């Protein structure tokens, strides 16, 4: 997996931070997560072809998370898109887009397949053979959802040399990859670990968009490889965080700690902060493996 941060700011942009947008790349597929203003420009800077994005996830309807979406869809239309676009979003998004495109007399040449968030529980919203994607509710001023991208467990890798030694038929290999032992024609049971190697560990990415501090969230993504959690304020503005249903850097770190995450990314910084170092120091008091994100940041994991 690779995460690309297209926008790391919150409500209002600054000269260095656009509102929230991220792109997760999994085995050549692109998943766009939120689409704040300037998302398109950040995609251009990253040289991501717009038409390769087939899945978009919008966490909630505050403008800093979706105001780039009508523009992005318009550009896809102008670029000749024909393939349907899957849009996972709150129900109101459909009406917003219909209103915009009806008043601009834009007849999209492709279908938008809407899928609306489930209000109260963690739920699989998309999957294929390698990946499953969940949404889960966050605790914000308006309905808001996070997303978990989970690579499915990989098959075990065959040890070619052992296969030759035991002369195992090709049709048995799938059972070995699934972890089964091999029953030799002479009656011996050959331990699977002699015949296969561990696969590369699977990765996962959890995205906690806008939310107040809610410890139960950690149960939605146990032992996640990389957790992104908003950190709009530092602890000195904890009352402001409560009032606006946002989190502090320390609270983000507590969620990462409770979830047993391997790495924490924090972003969605309030535009009032010029120096972000206090966010890092505060978060690292609770969770050492924290990283501040910035526009253009990418991480492979
Ligand atoms: Zn919000």
Short mmCIF file of C-alpha atoms and ligand atoms in Angstrom, two decimals:
data_model
loop_
_atom_site.label_atom_id
_atom_site.label_comp_id
_atom_site.label_asym_id
_atom_site.label_seq_id
_atom_site.Cartn_x
_atom_site.Cartn_y
_atom_site.Cartn_z
CA UNK A 1 0.00 0.00 0.00
CA UNK A 2 1.03 3.59 -0.57
CA UNK A 3 -0.74 6.57 0.94
CA UNK A 4 -0.41 9.94 -0.76
CA UNK A 5 -1.52 13.01 1.19
CA UNK A 6 -3.11 15.50 -1.21
CA UNK A 7 -4.35 17.90 1.46
CA UNK A 8 -3.34 18.04 5.13
CA UNK A 9 -5.22 21.09 6.39
CA UNK A 10 -8.65 21.58 7.96
CA UNK A 11 -11.54 24.00 7.46
CA UNK A 12 -9.72 26.76 5.58
CA UNK A 13 -6.69 26.36 3.32
CA UNK A 14 -3.34 27.98 4.02
CA UNK A 15 -0.58 28.69 1.48
CA UNK A 16 1.04 25.36 2.38
CA UNK A 17 -1.92 23.19 3.39
CA UNK A 18 -4.95 22.32 1.29
CA UNK A 19 -8.10 20.89 2.88
CA UNK A 20 -8.32 17.14 3.35
CA UNK A 21 -7.80 14.67 0.50
CA UNK A 22 -5.81 11.45 0.34
CA UNK A 23 -5.13 8.78 -2.23
CA UNK A 24 -4.49 5.18 -1.24
CA UNK A 25 -2.77 3.00 -3.83
CA UNK A 26 -3.21 -0.76 -3.44
CA UNK A 27 -1.67 -3.03 -6.09
CA UNK A 28 -2.20 -0.49 -8.87
CA UNK A 29 -5.73 0.54 -7.82
CA UNK A 30 -6.39 4.08 -6.65
CA UNK A 31 -8.84 4.87 -3.84
CA UNK A 32 -9.54 8.57 -3.27
CA UNK A 33 -10.43 9.39 0.34
CA UNK A 34 -12.14 12.77 0.77
CA UNK A 35 -11.79 15.44 -1.84
CA UNK A 36 -11.23 18.93 -0.45
CA UNK A 37 -10.64 21.94 -2.69
CA UNK A 38 -7.45 21.69 -4.79
CA UNK A 39 -7.53 17.89 -4.73
CA UNK A 40 -7.29 17.87 -8.54
CA UNK A 41 -4.21 20.09 -8.53
CA UNK A 42 -2.52 17.85 -5.95
CA UNK A 43 -3.35 14.81 -8.12
CA UNK A 44 -1.74 16.55 -11.11
CA UNK A 45 1.36 17.29 -9.04
CA UNK A 46 1.55 13.60 -8.11
CA UNK A 47 1.03 12.65 -11.79
CA UNK A 48 -1.99 10.48 -10.92
CA UNK A 49 -4.23 10.05 -13.99
CA UNK A 50 -7.78 11.13 -13.04
CA UNK A 51 -9.35 8.36 -15.08
CA UNK A 52 -7.56 5.69 -13.05
CA UNK A 53 -9.62 6.67 -10.00
CA UNK A 54 -12.74 4.48 -9.89
CA UNK A 55 -13.58 4.59 -6.17
CA UNK A 56 -14.12 7.70 -4.07
CA UNK A 57 -14.91 7.76 -0.34
CA UNK A 58 -16.36 10.91 1.24
CA UNK A 59 -16.36 10.88 5.05
CA UNK A 60 -18.92 13.63 5.69
CA UNK A 61 -20.49 16.72 4.22
CA UNK A 62 -18.38 19.49 5.76
CA UNK A 63 -17.06 21.37 2.75
CA UNK A 64 -13.36 20.92 3.53
CA UNK A 65 -13.84 17.20 2.78
CA UNK A 66 -15.75 17.34 -0.51
CA UNK A 67 -15.70 20.79 -2.18
CA UNK A 68 -13.19 19.50 -4.73
CA UNK A 69 -15.51 16.70 -5.83
CA UNK A 70 -17.76 18.53 -8.37
CA UNK A 71 -14.65 19.89 -10.08
CA UNK A 72 -12.96 16.50 -10.14
CA UNK A 73 -16.07 14.84 -11.60
CA UNK A 74 -16.34 17.61 -14.21
CA UNK A 75 -12.74 17.03 -15.25
CA UNK A 76 -13.35 13.29 -15.53
CA UNK A 77 -16.32 14.09 -17.77
CA UNK A 78 -14.24 16.45 -19.95
CA UNK A 79 -11.51 13.80 -20.18
CA UNK A 80 -14.05 11.44 -21.78
CA UNK A 81 -14.70 9.11 -18.91
CA UNK A 82 -17.18 6.33 -19.74
CA UNK A 83 -16.62 3.87 -16.89
CA UNK A 84 -18.94 4.12 -13.89
CA UNK A 85 -17.54 5.86 -10.82
CA UNK A 86 -18.24 4.35 -7.40
CA UNK A 87 -18.96 6.97 -4.77
CA UNK A 88 -19.25 5.99 -1.09
CA UNK A 89 -20.75 8.97 0.73
CA UNK A 90 -23.50 10.39 2.93
CA UNK A 91 -26.90 10.40 1.21
CA UNK A 92 -27.00 14.21 0.82
CA UNK A 93 -24.06 14.08 -1.62
CA UNK A 94 -26.27 12.83 -4.43
CA UNK A 95 -28.58 15.83 -4.16
CA UNK A 96 -25.65 18.27 -3.96
CA UNK A 97 -24.10 16.88 -7.16
CA UNK A 98 -27.44 16.72 -8.98
CA UNK A 99 -28.10 20.38 -8.14
CA UNK A 100 -24.67 21.51 -9.32
CA UNK A 101 -24.76 19.54 -12.58
CA UNK A 102 -28.36 20.44 -13.32
CA UNK A 103 -27.72 24.21 -12.96
CA UNK A 104 -24.56 24.02 -15.07
CA UNK A 105 -26.43 21.87 -17.64
CA UNK A 106 -23.75 19.21 -17.45
CA UNK A 107 -24.85 15.81 -18.77
CA UNK A 108 -22.26 13.42 -17.38
CA UNK A 109 -21.27 10.74 -19.89
CA UNK A 110 -20.69 8.18 -17.17
CA UNK A 111 -22.70 6.81 -14.30
CA UNK A 112 -22.05 7.60 -10.65
CA UNK A 113 -22.88 4.54 -8.55
CA UNK A 114 -23.77 5.90 -5.13
CA UNK A 115 -23.38 3.83 -2.00
CA UNK A 116 -24.52 5.54 1.18
CA UNK A 117 -22.92 5.10 4.58
CA UNK A 118 -24.40 2.72 7.07
CA UNK A 119 -25.19 4.90 10.09
CA UNK A 120 -24.26 2.89 13.15
CA UNK A 121 -21.80 0.04 12.69
CA UNK A 122 -18.61 -1.17 11.07
CA UNK A 123 -19.52 -2.72 7.76
CA UNK A 124 -17.82 -4.09 4.62
CA UNK A 125 -18.61 -1.67 1.80
CA UNK A 126 -16.43 -3.10 -0.99
CA UNK A 127 -14.17 -6.11 -1.53
CA UNK A 128 -12.33 -8.15 -4.10
CA UNK A 129 -10.02 -11.17 -3.84
CA UNK A 130 -7.19 -9.19 -2.21
CA UNK A 131 -8.77 -6.32 -0.32
CA UNK A 132 -11.76 -5.49 1.86
CA UNK A 133 -12.90 -1.98 2.73
CA UNK A 134 -15.00 -1.16 5.79
CA UNK A 135 -16.72 2.01 6.89
CA UNK A 136 -17.32 2.82 10.55
CA UNK A 137 -19.05 5.71 12.31
CA UNK A 138 -17.01 8.51 13.90
CA UNK A 139 -18.17 11.03 16.51
CA UNK A 140 -18.49 14.40 14.82
CA UNK A 141 -20.98 17.31 14.74
CA UNK A 142 -22.69 15.83 11.66
CA UNK A 143 -22.73 12.16 10.57
CA UNK A 144 -19.17 11.20 9.66
CA UNK A 145 -17.46 7.93 8.75
CA UNK A 146 -13.98 6.52 8.79
CA UNK A 147 -12.66 3.81 6.49
CA UNK A 148 -10.49 0.75 6.95
CA UNK A 149 -8.63 -0.81 4.02
CA UNK A 150 -7.55 -4.34 4.84
CA UNK A 151 -5.43 -6.52 2.59
CA UNK A 152 -6.72 -10.07 2.86
CA UNK A 153 -4.38 -12.76 4.18
CA UNK A 154 -2.03 -13.84 1.43
CA UNK A 155 -1.49 -17.46 0.36
CA UNK A 156 1.70 -19.21 1.50
CA UNK A 157 4.66 -19.30 -0.91
CA UNK A 158 5.67 -22.67 -2.37
CA UNK A 159 9.26 -23.90 -1.78
CA UNK A 160 10.03 -25.14 -5.30
CA UNK A 161 12.95 -27.32 -4.22
CA UNK A 162 10.81 -29.21 -1.66
CA UNK A 163 8.06 -29.80 -4.25
CA UNK A 164 10.63 -31.48 -6.50
CA UNK A 165 12.09 -33.58 -3.67
CA UNK A 166 8.63 -34.98 -2.75
CA UNK A 167 7.38 -34.98 -6.35
CA UNK A 168 4.09 -33.32 -5.42
CA UNK A 169 1.52 -33.05 -8.24
CA UNK A 170 0.60 -29.54 -9.48
CA UNK A 171 -3.07 -29.90 -8.52
CA UNK A 172 -2.05 -30.25 -4.85
CA UNK A 173 -0.21 -26.91 -4.76
CA UNK A 174 -3.30 -24.85 -3.93
CA UNK A 175 -3.83 -26.92 -0.74
CA UNK A 176 -0.22 -26.31 0.24
CA UNK A 177 -0.66 -22.57 -0.37
CA UNK A 178 -3.70 -22.71 1.94
CA UNK A 179 -1.45 -24.19 4.67
CA UNK A 180 -2.41 -27.88 4.51
CA UNK A 181 0.10 -30.68 5.17
CA UNK A 182 0.92 -33.16 2.38
CA UNK A 183 -0.01 -36.83 2.72
CA UNK A 184 2.76 -38.71 0.94
CA UNK A 185 1.66 -41.87 -0.99
CA UNK A 186 3.87 -43.91 1.39
CA UNK A 187 1.73 -42.74 4.34
CA UNK A 188 4.03 -40.04 5.77
CA UNK A 189 2.56 -36.67 6.65
CA UNK A 190 4.83 -33.84 5.44
CA UNK A 191 4.56 -30.67 7.52
CA UNK A 192 3.37 -27.72 5.44
CA UNK A 193 6.22 -25.55 6.75
CA UNK A 194 8.73 -27.82 4.95
CA UNK A 195 6.89 -27.18 1.69
CA UNK A 196 5.97 -23.48 1.91
CA UNK A 197 7.25 -20.18 3.24
CA UNK A 198 5.37 -17.44 5.11
CA UNK A 199 3.78 -14.90 2.77
CA UNK A 200 4.56 -11.18 3.02
CA UNK A 201 2.51 -9.77 5.89
CA UNK A 202 -0.73 -8.06 4.85
CA UNK A 203 -1.07 -4.31 5.32
CA UNK A 204 -3.97 -2.21 6.50
CA UNK A 205 -4.82 1.49 6.56
CA UNK A 206 -7.40 3.19 8.77
CA UNK A 207 -8.63 6.68 8.10
CA UNK A 208 -10.23 8.61 10.96
CA UNK A 209 -11.61 11.76 9.45
CA UNK A 210 -13.13 14.45 11.69
CA UNK A 211 -13.99 13.11 15.14
CA UNK A 212 -13.96 14.02 18.77
CA UNK A 213 -11.88 11.79 21.05
CA UNK A 214 -13.72 8.45 21.18
CA UNK A 215 -11.69 5.55 22.65
CA UNK A 216 -14.10 2.91 21.31
CA UNK A 217 -12.94 3.77 17.76
CA UNK A 218 -9.74 1.79 18.42
CA UNK A 219 -11.77 -1.46 18.32
CA UNK A 220 -12.61 -0.84 14.65
CA UNK A 221 -9.00 -1.26 13.48
CA UNK A 222 -7.02 -3.53 15.86
CA UNK A 223 -3.28 -3.69 15.10
CA UNK A 224 -3.66 -1.61 11.97
CA UNK A 225 -0.42 -1.06 10.04
CA UNK A 226 -0.96 2.67 9.57
CA UNK A 227 -3.58 4.80 11.27
CA UNK A 228 -4.36 8.29 10.05
CA UNK A 229 -6.19 10.25 12.76
CA UNK A 230 -7.13 13.88 12.64
CA UNK A 231 -5.35 16.20 15.07
CA UNK A 232 -6.90 19.61 14.57
CA UNK A 233 -5.57 21.14 17.80
CA UNK A 234 -2.91 20.71 20.47
CA UNK A 235 -3.89 20.06 24.10
CA UNK A 236 -3.91 23.74 25.07
CA UNK A 237 -7.06 24.06 22.92
CA UNK A 238 -8.70 20.87 24.21
CA UNK A 239 -11.88 22.77 25.09
CA UNK A 240 -12.08 24.08 21.54
CA UNK A 241 -11.56 20.51 20.30
CA UNK A 242 -14.50 19.29 22.41
CA UNK A 243 -16.72 22.14 21.28
CA UNK A 244 -16.05 21.50 17.59
CA UNK A 245 -16.02 17.66 17.79
CA UNK A 246 -12.37 17.44 16.87
CA UNK A 247 -9.30 15.85 18.48
CA UNK A 248 -5.94 16.94 19.80
CA UNK A 249 -2.61 15.41 18.79
CA UNK A 250 -2.38 13.66 22.17
CA UNK A 251 -5.86 12.17 21.76
CA UNK A 252 -4.97 10.89 18.28
CA UNK A 253 -1.94 9.22 19.86
CA UNK A 254 -4.13 7.61 22.52
CA UNK A 255 -6.31 6.06 19.81
CA UNK A 256 -3.21 4.71 18.02
CA UNK A 257 -1.95 3.30 21.33
CA UNK A 258 -5.30 1.67 22.18
CA UNK A 259 -5.57 0.14 18.70
CA UNK A 260 -2.03 -1.25 18.82
CA UNK A 261 -1.30 0.57 15.55
CA UNK A 262 2.20 0.22 14.13
CA UNK A 263 2.37 3.80 12.87
CA UNK A 264 0.32 6.97 13.32
CA UNK A 265 -0.09 9.77 10.80
CA UNK A 266 -1.67 12.99 12.03
CA UNK A 267 -3.11 15.81 9.94
CA UNK A 268 -6.11 18.14 9.54
CA UNK A 269 -4.24 20.86 11.40
CA UNK A 270 -6.13 24.05 12.16
CA UNK A 271 -5.00 26.94 9.95
CA UNK A 272 -4.19 28.95 13.12
CA UNK A 273 -0.96 26.92 13.57
CA UNK A 274 2.14 28.01 11.68
CA UNK A 275 4.58 25.72 13.50
CA UNK A 276 3.46 22.07 13.62
CA UNK A 277 6.30 20.77 15.79
CA UNK A 278 4.21 20.97 19.00
CA UNK A 279 1.76 18.46 17.42
CA UNK A 280 4.57 15.98 16.90
CA UNK A 281 6.04 16.41 20.38
CA UNK A 282 2.63 16.09 22.00
CA UNK A 283 1.67 12.98 20.07
CA UNK A 284 5.04 11.30 20.63
CA UNK A 285 4.58 11.59 24.41
CA UNK A 286 1.97 8.83 24.08
CA UNK A 287 2.86 7.17 20.76
CA UNK A 288 6.45 7.42 19.58
CA UNK A 289 5.95 6.26 15.99
CA UNK A 290 3.99 9.35 14.94
CA UNK A 291 4.50 11.23 11.71
CA UNK A 292 3.10 14.65 10.75
CA UNK A 293 1.71 14.67 7.24
CA UNK A 294 2.03 17.49 4.73
CA UNK A 295 0.72 18.10 1.21
CA UNK A 296 2.74 15.87 -1.10
CA UNK A 297 3.72 13.39 1.65
CA UNK A 298 3.74 9.71 0.58
CA UNK A 299 4.40 6.54 2.55
CA UNK A 300 4.83 2.93 1.39
CA UNK A 301 3.95 0.24 3.90
ZN1 LIG B 1 -15.93 18.19 9.75
#
